[in-house]
Amino acid sequence: MIEESIKKSIRDIVDFPKPGIVFIDITPILKDQNLCSNIVDAFVEELKDLDFDAIAGIESRGFLFGLMLANKLNKPFIPIRKAGKLPYTTIQQSYDLEYGSAVIEVHADAFKPGAKILIHDDLLATGGTVEATSLLIQKMEGIVAGFTFIVGLEFLNGKNKLAHFSKNIYTLAKY
Ligand SMILES: O=P(O)(O)OC[C@H]1O[C@H](OP(=O)(O)OP(=O)(O)O)[C@H](O)[C@@H]1O
Ligand SMILES: Nc1ncnc2[nH]cnc12
C-alpha cells in the first residue's frame, strides 16, 4: 500500500524549525526512486476522472512531485513562489502557516482566465498555504479544480479551509 510505504519512509523531526513543531521530513522519499514513481502513479490513478488544465505546485517542496505529476499527465506546471523570486509581473497573496507567515506569488500570465487548476503541495498542515494559493488562482480568474498532497496532518483540520474552493482533495498518507 502506498500509504504504508510513505509512512515508513518519512521521518519526524521534533522541535524543527521551532520548539513544539514536529516536522514531517519527506526527503527520504526522494532517495527511493521506486517510491517516487509509485507516488506519481497513485496520484495519476486518483485524478483519472478529474478535469483540469494545469498543475500549480507550491515552493519549494510542492515543486518536487508537482512537476513530475504534470509531466506524467502532459499538463503545464505553474510555479507558486515565495515573494521576490519570480522575475516577471506577479500577483501576490499573504498567509499564515504552522510556524510563521509568508507571501506567495505567481506570474500574472501563468494561465488564462477560466483555466481549471489542480493545486499540489507535499503536505497539508493548517491549510494556510493552499488557501492562499486558491485565493491567488481566483484573483487571476482561474478555477480551483482540486488538491493533491502526499501527506495530510488531518488533526490540524486544514481541509476545512479548502472545501469551499473544491471538494476534490486527494491525500496519500493521512495522520
Ligand atoms: O498547511 P500549512 O500550514 O500552510 O503548511 C504546509 C506548507 O508548509 C510547508 O512549506 P514551507 O512554507 O515550510 O516551505 P518549504 O516547502 O520551502 O519547506 C509545506 O511544504 C507546505 O507548503
Ligand atoms: N509539521 C510540519 N512538517 C512539515 N512541513 C510542514 N509544514 C507545515 N507544518 C509542517
JSON list of C-alpha atoms and ligand atoms in Angstrom, two decimals:
[
{"chain": "A", "resi": 1, "resn": "MET", "atom": "CA", "xyz": [0.00, 0.00, 0.00]},
{"chain": "A", "resi": 2, "resn": "ILE", "atom": "CA", "xyz": [1.30, 3.44, -0.96]},
{"chain": "A", "resi": 3, "resn": "GLU", "atom": "CA", "xyz": [0.21, 4.97, 2.37]},
{"chain": "A", "resi": 4, "resn": "GLU", "atom": "CA", "xyz": [2.29, 2.48, 4.37]},
{"chain": "A", "resi": 5, "resn": "SER", "atom": "CA", "xyz": [5.33, 2.92, 2.12]},
{"chain": "A", "resi": 6, "resn": "ILE", "atom": "CA", "xyz": [5.17, 6.72, 2.50]},
{"chain": "A", "resi": 7, "resn": "LYS", "atom": "CA", "xyz": [4.76, 6.49, 6.29]},
{"chain": "A", "resi": 8, "resn": "LYS", "atom": "CA", "xyz": [7.71, 4.08, 6.53]},
{"chain": "A", "resi": 9, "resn": "SER", "atom": "CA", "xyz": [9.92, 6.42, 4.51]},
{"chain": "A", "resi": 10, "resn": "ILE", "atom": "CA", "xyz": [9.23, 9.84, 6.06]},
{"chain": "A", "resi": 11, "resn": "ARG", "atom": "CA", "xyz": [10.67, 10.80, 9.45]},
{"chain": "A", "resi": 12, "resn": "ASP", "atom": "CA", "xyz": [9.55, 13.08, 12.28]},
{"chain": "A", "resi": 13, "resn": "ILE", "atom": "CA", "xyz": [11.96, 15.77, 13.43]},
{"chain": "A", "resi": 14, "resn": "VAL", "atom": "CA", "xyz": [10.98, 17.12, 16.84]},
{"chain": "A", "resi": 15, "resn": "ASP", "atom": "CA", "xyz": [11.26, 20.88, 17.53]},
{"chain": "A", "resi": 16, "resn": "PHE", "atom": "CA", "xyz": [12.05, 21.90, 13.94]},
{"chain": "A", "resi": 17, "resn": "PRO", "atom": "CA", "xyz": [12.03, 24.68, 12.79]},
{"chain": "A", "resi": 18, "resn": "LYS", "atom": "CA", "xyz": [10.71, 25.89, 16.17]},
{"chain": "A", "resi": 19, "resn": "PRO", "atom": "CA", "xyz": [10.14, 24.32, 19.60]},
{"chain": "A", "resi": 20, "resn": "GLY", "atom": "CA", "xyz": [6.81, 22.47, 19.72]},
{"chain": "A", "resi": 21, "resn": "ILE", "atom": "CA", "xyz": [6.66, 21.64, 15.99]},
{"chain": "A", "resi": 22, "resn": "VAL", "atom": "CA", "xyz": [7.02, 18.02, 14.86]},
{"chain": "A", "resi": 23, "resn": "PHE", "atom": "CA", "xyz": [8.38, 18.44, 11.36]},
{"chain": "A", "resi": 24, "resn": "ILE", "atom": "CA", "xyz": [7.50, 15.79, 8.77]},
{"chain": "A", "resi": 25, "resn": "ASP", "atom": "CA", "xyz": [10.63, 15.29, 6.69]},
{"chain": "A", "resi": 26, "resn": "ILE", "atom": "CA", "xyz": [9.82, 13.90, 3.24]},
{"chain": "A", "resi": 27, "resn": "THR", "atom": "CA", "xyz": [13.39, 13.95, 1.92]},
{"chain": "A", "resi": 28, "resn": "PRO", "atom": "CA", "xyz": [13.95, 10.18, 2.50]},
{"chain": "A", "resi": 29, "resn": "ILE", "atom": "CA", "xyz": [11.23, 9.55, -0.12]},
{"chain": "A", "resi": 30, "resn": "LEU", "atom": "CA", "xyz": [13.42, 11.27, -2.72]},
{"chain": "A", "resi": 31, "resn": "LYS", "atom": "CA", "xyz": [16.19, 8.68, -2.26]},
{"chain": "A", "resi": 32, "resn": "ASP", "atom": "CA", "xyz": [13.78, 5.89, -3.27]},
{"chain": "A", "resi": 33, "resn": "GLN", "atom": "CA", "xyz": [13.08, 6.16, -6.98]},
{"chain": "A", "resi": 34, "resn": "ASN", "atom": "CA", "xyz": [10.55, 3.32, -6.93]},
{"chain": "A", "resi": 35, "resn": "LEU", "atom": "CA", "xyz": [8.56, 5.03, -4.20]},
{"chain": "A", "resi": 36, "resn": "CYS", "atom": "CA", "xyz": [8.71, 8.33, -6.14]},
{"chain": "A", "resi": 37, "resn": "SER", "atom": "CA", "xyz": [7.29, 6.57, -9.22]},
{"chain": "A", "resi": 38, "resn": "ASN", "atom": "CA", "xyz": [4.63, 4.86, -7.12]},
{"chain": "A", "resi": 39, "resn": "ILE", "atom": "CA", "xyz": [3.58, 8.20, -5.61]},
{"chain": "A", "resi": 40, "resn": "VAL", "atom": "CA", "xyz": [3.20, 9.76, -9.06]},
{"chain": "A", "resi": 41, "resn": "ASP", "atom": "CA", "xyz": [1.25, 6.69, -10.25]},
{"chain": "A", "resi": 42, "resn": "ALA", "atom": "CA", "xyz": [-1.01, 6.83, -7.18]},
{"chain": "A", "resi": 43, "resn": "PHE", "atom": "CA", "xyz": [-1.84, 10.48, -7.94]},
{"chain": "A", "resi": 44, "resn": "VAL", "atom": "CA", "xyz": [-2.48, 9.64, -11.61]},
{"chain": "A", "resi": 45, "resn": "GLU", "atom": "CA", "xyz": [-4.95, 6.94, -10.51]},
{"chain": "A", "resi": 46, "resn": "GLU", "atom": "CA", "xyz": [-6.73, 9.30, -8.07]},
{"chain": "A", "resi": 47, "resn": "LEU", "atom": "CA", "xyz": [-7.00, 12.01, -10.73]},
{"chain": "A", "resi": 48, "resn": "LYS", "atom": "CA", "xyz": [-8.21, 9.82, -13.59]},
{"chain": "A", "resi": 49, "resn": "ASP", "atom": "CA", "xyz": [-11.73, 11.28, -13.62]},
{"chain": "A", "resi": 50, "resn": "LEU", "atom": "CA", "xyz": [-10.80, 14.89, -12.78]},
{"chain": "A", "resi": 51, "resn": "ASP", "atom": "CA", "xyz": [-10.93, 17.55, -15.48]},
{"chain": "A", "resi": 52, "resn": "PHE", "atom": "CA", "xyz": [-8.15, 20.15, -15.15]},
{"chain": "A", "resi": 53, "resn": "ASP", "atom": "CA", "xyz": [-5.82, 22.16, -17.39]},
{"chain": "A", "resi": 54, "resn": "ALA", "atom": "CA", "xyz": [-2.63, 22.68, -15.36]},
{"chain": "A", "resi": 55, "resn": "ILE", "atom": "CA", "xyz": [-0.94, 21.88, -12.04]},
{"chain": "A", "resi": 56, "resn": "ALA", "atom": "CA", "xyz": [0.20, 24.63, -9.67]},
{"chain": "A", "resi": 57, "resn": "GLY", "atom": "CA", "xyz": [2.97, 23.49, -7.30]},
{"chain": "A", "resi": 58, "resn": "ILE", "atom": "CA", "xyz": [3.98, 25.46, -4.22]},
{"chain": "A", "resi": 59, "resn": "GLU", "atom": "CA", "xyz": [7.62, 26.35, -3.43]},
{"chain": "A", "resi": 60, "resn": "SER", "atom": "CA", "xyz": [9.61, 24.53, -2.54]},
{"chain": "A", "resi": 61, "resn": "ARG", "atom": "CA", "xyz": [8.51, 21.02, -1.64]},
{"chain": "A", "resi": 62, "resn": "GLY", "atom": "CA", "xyz": [5.46, 21.28, -3.86]},
{"chain": "A", "resi": 63, "resn": "PHE", "atom": "CA", "xyz": [7.78, 21.56, -6.86]},
{"chain": "A", "resi": 64, "resn": "LEU", "atom": "CA", "xyz": [9.22, 18.08, -6.33]},
{"chain": "A", "resi": 65, "resn": "PHE", "atom": "CA", "xyz": [6.19, 15.98, -7.21]},
{"chain": "A", "resi": 66, "resn": "GLY", "atom": "CA", "xyz": [4.12, 18.75, -8.81]},
{"chain": "A", "resi": 67, "resn": "LEU", "atom": "CA", "xyz": [6.36, 18.91, -11.85]},
{"chain": "A", "resi": 68, "resn": "MET", "atom": "CA", "xyz": [6.76, 15.12, -12.05]},
{"chain": "A", "resi": 69, "resn": "LEU", "atom": "CA", "xyz": [2.99, 14.72, -11.99]},
{"chain": "A", "resi": 70, "resn": "ALA", "atom": "CA", "xyz": [2.35, 17.49, -14.53]},
{"chain": "A", "resi": 71, "resn": "ASN", "atom": "CA", "xyz": [4.92, 15.97, -16.85]},
{"chain": "A", "resi": 72, "resn": "LYS", "atom": "CA", "xyz": [3.44, 12.48, -16.48]},
{"chain": "A", "resi": 73, "resn": "LEU", "atom": "CA", "xyz": [-0.04, 13.85, -17.27]},
{"chain": "A", "resi": 74, "resn": "ASN", "atom": "CA", "xyz": [1.26, 16.02, -20.11]},
{"chain": "A", "resi": 75, "resn": "LYS", "atom": "CA", "xyz": [-0.04, 19.21, -18.44]},
{"chain": "A", "resi": 76, "resn": "PRO", "atom": "CA", "xyz": [1.63, 22.59, -17.89]},
{"chain": "A", "resi": 77, "resn": "PHE", "atom": "CA", "xyz": [3.25, 23.26, -14.49]},
{"chain": "A", "resi": 78, "resn": "ILE", "atom": "CA", "xyz": [2.77, 26.61, -12.71]},
{"chain": "A", "resi": 79, "resn": "PRO", "atom": "CA", "xyz": [5.31, 27.52, -10.01]},
{"chain": "A", "resi": 80, "resn": "ILE", "atom": "CA", "xyz": [3.83, 29.32, -6.99]},
{"chain": "A", "resi": 81, "resn": "ARG", "atom": "CA", "xyz": [6.78, 31.01, -5.27]},
{"chain": "A", "resi": 82, "resn": "LYS", "atom": "CA", "xyz": [7.61, 32.85, -2.09]},
{"chain": "A", "resi": 83, "resn": "ALA", "atom": "CA", "xyz": [7.62, 36.64, -2.69]},
{"chain": "A", "resi": 84, "resn": "GLY", "atom": "CA", "xyz": [10.53, 38.23, -4.52]},
{"chain": "A", "resi": 85, "resn": "LYS", "atom": "CA", "xyz": [11.65, 35.20, -6.56]},
{"chain": "A", "resi": 86, "resn": "LEU", "atom": "CA", "xyz": [9.62, 35.45, -9.76]},
{"chain": "A", "resi": 87, "resn": "PRO", "atom": "CA", "xyz": [11.09, 37.87, -12.32]},
{"chain": "A", "resi": 88, "resn": "TYR", "atom": "CA", "xyz": [8.02, 38.89, -14.35]},
{"chain": "A", "resi": 89, "resn": "THR", "atom": "CA", "xyz": [4.86, 40.78, -13.23]},
{"chain": "A", "resi": 90, "resn": "THR", "atom": "CA", "xyz": [3.27, 38.93, -10.31]},
{"chain": "A", "resi": 91, "resn": "ILE", "atom": "CA", "xyz": [0.04, 38.64, -8.33]},
{"chain": "A", "resi": 92, "resn": "GLN", "atom": "CA", "xyz": [0.53, 38.19, -4.55]},
{"chain": "A", "resi": 93, "resn": "GLN", "atom": "CA", "xyz": [-1.23, 36.72, -1.53]},
{"chain": "A", "resi": 94, "resn": "SER", "atom": "CA", "xyz": [-0.14, 36.72, 2.14]},
{"chain": "A", "resi": 95, "resn": "TYR", "atom": "CA", "xyz": [-0.86, 33.83, 4.54]},
{"chain": "A", "resi": 96, "resn": "ASP", "atom": "CA", "xyz": [-0.07, 32.24, 7.93]},
{"chain": "A", "resi": 97, "resn": "LEU", "atom": "CA", "xyz": [1.35, 28.76, 8.48]},
{"chain": "A", "resi": 98, "resn": "GLU", "atom": "CA", "xyz": [2.11, 26.46, 11.42]},
{"chain": "A", "resi": 99, "resn": "TYR", "atom": "CA", "xyz": [5.40, 28.23, 12.16]},
{"chain": "A", "resi": 100, "resn": "GLY", "atom": "CA", "xyz": [5.17, 31.75, 10.76]},
{"chain": "A", "resi": 101, "resn": "SER", "atom": "CA", "xyz": [3.74, 33.85, 7.96]},
{"chain": "A", "resi": 102, "resn": "ALA", "atom": "CA", "xyz": [4.73, 34.46, 4.34]},
{"chain": "A", "resi": 103, "resn": "VAL", "atom": "CA", "xyz": [3.70, 35.92, 0.98]},
{"chain": "A", "resi": 104, "resn": "ILE", "atom": "CA", "xyz": [3.37, 33.82, -2.18]},
{"chain": "A", "resi": 105, "resn": "GLU", "atom": "CA", "xyz": [3.09, 34.93, -5.75]},
{"chain": "A", "resi": 106, "resn": "VAL", "atom": "CA", "xyz": [2.54, 33.73, -9.29]},
{"chain": "A", "resi": 107, "resn": "HIS", "atom": "CA", "xyz": [3.35, 35.19, -12.69]},
{"chain": "A", "resi": 108, "resn": "ALA", "atom": "CA", "xyz": [0.44, 37.27, -13.97]},
{"chain": "A", "resi": 109, "resn": "ASP", "atom": "CA", "xyz": [0.47, 35.35, -17.29]},
{"chain": "A", "resi": 110, "resn": "ALA", "atom": "CA", "xyz": [0.76, 31.87, -15.73]},
{"chain": "A", "resi": 111, "resn": "PHE", "atom": "CA", "xyz": [-2.64, 30.78, -17.09]},
{"chain": "A", "resi": 112, "resn": "LYS", "atom": "CA", "xyz": [-5.69, 32.17, -18.89]},
{"chain": "A", "resi": 113, "resn": "PRO", "atom": "CA", "xyz": [-8.94, 33.22, -17.13]},
{"chain": "A", "resi": 114, "resn": "GLY", "atom": "CA", "xyz": [-11.25, 30.22, -16.79]},
{"chain": "A", "resi": 115, "resn": "ALA", "atom": "CA", "xyz": [-8.38, 27.68, -16.60]},
{"chain": "A", "resi": 116, "resn": "LYS", "atom": "CA", "xyz": [-9.01, 24.78, -14.22]},
{"chain": "A", "resi": 117, "resn": "ILE", "atom": "CA", "xyz": [-6.03, 24.45, -11.88]},
{"chain": "A", "resi": 118, "resn": "LEU", "atom": "CA", "xyz": [-5.08, 21.49, -9.70]},
{"chain": "A", "resi": 119, "resn": "ILE", "atom": "CA", "xyz": [-3.04, 22.64, -6.68]},
{"chain": "A", "resi": 120, "resn": "HIS", "atom": "CA", "xyz": [-0.26, 20.34, -5.48]},
{"chain": "A", "resi": 121, "resn": "ASP", "atom": "CA", "xyz": [1.82, 20.51, -2.31]},
{"chain": "A", "resi": 122, "resn": "ASP", "atom": "CA", "xyz": [3.83, 17.92, -0.39]},
{"chain": "A", "resi": 123, "resn": "LEU", "atom": "CA", "xyz": [1.94, 18.40, 2.87]},
{"chain": "A", "resi": 124, "resn": "LEU", "atom": "CA", "xyz": [-1.32, 19.83, 4.19]},
{"chain": "A", "resi": 125, "resn": "ALA", "atom": "CA", "xyz": [-1.00, 21.21, 7.73]},
{"chain": "A", "resi": 126, "resn": "THR", "atom": "CA", "xyz": [-3.17, 24.21, 8.71]},
{"chain": "A", "resi": 127, "resn": "GLY", "atom": "CA", "xyz": [-4.16, 24.75, 5.07]},
{"chain": "A", "resi": 128, "resn": "GLY", "atom": "CA", "xyz": [-2.95, 28.38, 5.06]},
{"chain": "A", "resi": 129, "resn": "THR", "atom": "CA", "xyz": [-0.58, 27.85, 2.13]},
{"chain": "A", "resi": 130, "resn": "VAL", "atom": "CA", "xyz": [-3.07, 26.17, -0.18]},
{"chain": "A", "resi": 131, "resn": "GLU", "atom": "CA", "xyz": [-5.83, 28.57, 0.88]},
{"chain": "A", "resi": 132, "resn": "ALA", "atom": "CA", "xyz": [-3.58, 31.47, -0.17]},
{"chain": "A", "resi": 133, "resn": "THR", "atom": "CA", "xyz": [-2.81, 29.65, -3.43]},
{"chain": "A", "resi": 134, "resn": "SER", "atom": "CA", "xyz": [-6.52, 29.15, -4.08]},
{"chain": "A", "resi": 135, "resn": "LEU", "atom": "CA", "xyz": [-7.16, 32.87, -3.48]},
{"chain": "A", "resi": 136, "resn": "LEU", "atom": "CA", "xyz": [-4.32, 33.69, -5.86]},
{"chain": "A", "resi": 137, "resn": "ILE", "atom": "CA", "xyz": [-5.84, 31.48, -8.56]},
{"chain": "A", "resi": 138, "resn": "GLN", "atom": "CA", "xyz": [-9.23, 33.09, -8.06]},
{"chain": "A", "resi": 139, "resn": "LYS", "atom": "CA", "xyz": [-7.68, 36.60, -8.24]},
{"chain": "A", "resi": 140, "resn": "MET", "atom": "CA", "xyz": [-6.48, 35.58, -11.71]},
{"chain": "A", "resi": 141, "resn": "GLU", "atom": "CA", "xyz": [-9.96, 34.26, -12.61]},
{"chain": "A", "resi": 142, "resn": "GLY", "atom": "CA", "xyz": [-8.84, 30.65, -12.54]},
{"chain": "A", "resi": 143, "resn": "ILE", "atom": "CA", "xyz": [-10.94, 27.79, -11.18]},
{"chain": "A", "resi": 144, "resn": "VAL", "atom": "CA", "xyz": [-9.58, 25.56, -8.41]},
{"chain": "A", "resi": 145, "resn": "ALA", "atom": "CA", "xyz": [-10.16, 22.02, -9.72]},
{"chain": "A", "resi": 146, "resn": "GLY", "atom": "CA", "xyz": [-8.77, 20.17, -6.70]},
{"chain": "A", "resi": 147, "resn": "PHE", "atom": "CA", "xyz": [-5.81, 19.50, -4.42]},
{"chain": "A", "resi": 148, "resn": "THR", "atom": "CA", "xyz": [-3.20, 16.75, -4.11]},
{"chain": "A", "resi": 149, "resn": "PHE", "atom": "CA", "xyz": [-0.95, 16.14, -1.09]},
{"chain": "A", "resi": 150, "resn": "ILE", "atom": "CA", "xyz": [1.49, 13.39, -0.25]},
{"chain": "A", "resi": 151, "resn": "VAL", "atom": "CA", "xyz": [0.87, 13.89, 3.49]},
{"chain": "A", "resi": 152, "resn": "GLY", "atom": "CA", "xyz": [-2.11, 15.34, 5.36]},
{"chain": "A", "resi": 153, "resn": "LEU", "atom": "CA", "xyz": [-1.99, 16.30, 9.05]},
{"chain": "A", "resi": 154, "resn": "GLU", "atom": "CA", "xyz": [-5.74, 15.75, 9.47]},
{"chain": "A", "resi": 155, "resn": "PHE", "atom": "CA", "xyz": [-5.73, 16.73, 13.16]},
{"chain": "A", "resi": 156, "resn": "LEU", "atom": "CA", "xyz": [-4.95, 20.34, 12.10]},
{"chain": "A", "resi": 157, "resn": "ASN", "atom": "CA", "xyz": [-8.22, 20.44, 10.09]},
{"chain": "A", "resi": 158, "resn": "GLY", "atom": "CA", "xyz": [-6.64, 22.13, 7.07]},
{"chain": "A", "resi": 159, "resn": "LYS", "atom": "CA", "xyz": [-9.34, 20.61, 4.84]},
{"chain": "A", "resi": 160, "resn": "ASN", "atom": "CA", "xyz": [-11.90, 22.96, 6.39]},
{"chain": "A", "resi": 161, "resn": "LYS", "atom": "CA", "xyz": [-10.16, 25.88, 4.66]},
{"chain": "A", "resi": 162, "resn": "LEU", "atom": "CA", "xyz": [-10.22, 24.13, 1.27]},
{"chain": "A", "resi": 163, "resn": "ALA", "atom": "CA", "xyz": [-13.69, 22.67, 0.94]},
{"chain": "A", "resi": 164, "resn": "HIS", "atom": "CA", "xyz": [-15.28, 25.87, -0.34]},
{"chain": "A", "resi": 165, "resn": "PHE", "atom": "CA", "xyz": [-12.71, 26.09, -3.17]},
{"chain": "A", "resi": 166, "resn": "SER", "atom": "CA", "xyz": [-13.03, 22.43, -4.22]},
{"chain": "A", "resi": 167, "resn": "LYS", "atom": "CA", "xyz": [-14.19, 19.18, -2.62]},
{"chain": "A", "resi": 168, "resn": "ASN", "atom": "CA", "xyz": [-11.64, 17.22, -4.69]},
{"chain": "A", "resi": 169, "resn": "ILE", "atom": "CA", "xyz": [-8.95, 16.74, -2.06]},
{"chain": "A", "resi": 170, "resn": "TYR", "atom": "CA", "xyz": [-6.60, 13.76, -2.58]},
{"chain": "A", "resi": 171, "resn": "THR", "atom": "CA", "xyz": [-4.17, 12.84, 0.22]},
{"chain": "A", "resi": 172, "resn": "LEU", "atom": "CA", "xyz": [-1.98, 9.73, 0.01]},
{"chain": "A", "resi": 173, "resn": "ALA", "atom": "CA", "xyz": [-0.84, 9.44, 3.67]},
{"chain": "A", "resi": 174, "resn": "LYS", "atom": "CA", "xyz": [-3.03, 10.73, 6.50]},
{"chain": "A", "resi": 175, "resn": "TYR", "atom": "CA", "xyz": [-2.14, 11.40, 10.14]},
{"chain": "B", "resi": 1, "resn": "LIG", "atom": "O1", "xyz": [-0.84, 23.84, 5.52]},
{"chain": "B", "resi": 1, "resn": "LIG", "atom": "P1", "xyz": [0.16, 24.87, 6.01]},
{"chain": "B", "resi": 1, "resn": "LIG", "atom": "O2", "xyz": [0.06, 25.12, 7.48]},
{"chain": "B", "resi": 1, "resn": "LIG", "atom": "O3", "xyz": [0.12, 26.12, 5.22]},
{"chain": "B", "resi": 1, "resn": "LIG", "atom": "O4", "xyz": [1.62, 24.22, 5.85]},
{"chain": "B", "resi": 1, "resn": "LIG", "atom": "C1", "xyz": [2.02, 23.48, 4.73]},
{"chain": "B", "resi": 1, "resn": "LIG", "atom": "C2", "xyz": [3.12, 24.15, 4.00]},
{"chain": "B", "resi": 1, "resn": "LIG", "atom": "O5", "xyz": [4.29, 24.27, 4.83]},
{"chain": "B", "resi": 1, "resn": "LIG", "atom": "C3", "xyz": [5.42, 23.71, 4.15]},
{"chain": "B", "resi": 1, "resn": "LIG", "atom": "O6", "xyz": [6.08, 24.65, 3.38]},
{"chain": "B", "resi": 1, "resn": "LIG", "atom": "P2", "xyz": [7.12, 25.72, 3.92]},
{"chain": "B", "resi": 1, "resn": "LIG", "atom": "O7", "xyz": [6.45, 27.05, 3.95]},
{"chain": "B", "resi": 1, "resn": "LIG", "atom": "O8", "xyz": [7.74, 25.23, 5.20]},
{"chain": "B", "resi": 1, "resn": "LIG", "atom": "O9", "xyz": [8.18, 25.80, 2.76]},
{"chain": "B", "resi": 1, "resn": "LIG", "atom": "P3", "xyz": [9.13, 24.74, 2.00]},
{"chain": "B", "resi": 1, "resn": "LIG", "atom": "O10", "xyz": [8.24, 23.88, 1.12]},
{"chain": "B", "resi": 1, "resn": "LIG", "atom": "O11", "xyz": [10.01, 25.62, 1.18]},
{"chain": "B", "resi": 1, "resn": "LIG", "atom": "O12", "xyz": [9.88, 23.93, 3.02]},
{"chain": "B", "resi": 1, "resn": "LIG", "atom": "C4", "xyz": [4.80, 22.66, 3.24]},
{"chain": "B", "resi": 1, "resn": "LIG", "atom": "O13", "xyz": [5.63, 22.33, 2.16]},
{"chain": "B", "resi": 1, "resn": "LIG", "atom": "C5", "xyz": [3.53, 23.33, 2.80]},
{"chain": "B", "resi": 1, "resn": "LIG", "atom": "O14", "xyz": [3.74, 24.20, 1.69]},
{"chain": "B", "resi": 2, "resn": "LIG", "atom": "N1", "xyz": [4.70, 19.80, 10.74]},
{"chain": "B", "resi": 2, "resn": "LIG", "atom": "C1", "xyz": [5.12, 20.07, 9.50]},
{"chain": "B", "resi": 2, "resn": "LIG", "atom": "N2", "xyz": [6.05, 19.27, 8.91]},
{"chain": "B", "resi": 2, "resn": "LIG", "atom": "C2", "xyz": [6.48, 19.55, 7.66]},
{"chain": "B", "resi": 2, "resn": "LIG", "atom": "N3", "xyz": [6.06, 20.58, 6.93]},
{"chain": "B", "resi": 2, "resn": "LIG", "atom": "C3", "xyz": [5.14, 21.39, 7.49]},
{"chain": "B", "resi": 2, "resn": "LIG", "atom": "N4", "xyz": [4.52, 22.49, 7.02]},
{"chain": "B", "resi": 2, "resn": "LIG", "atom": "C4", "xyz": [3.70, 22.94, 7.97]},
{"chain": "B", "resi": 2, "resn": "LIG", "atom": "N5", "xyz": [3.74, 22.16, 9.06]},
{"chain": "B", "resi": 2, "resn": "LIG", "atom": "C5", "xyz": [4.63, 21.18, 8.78]}
]
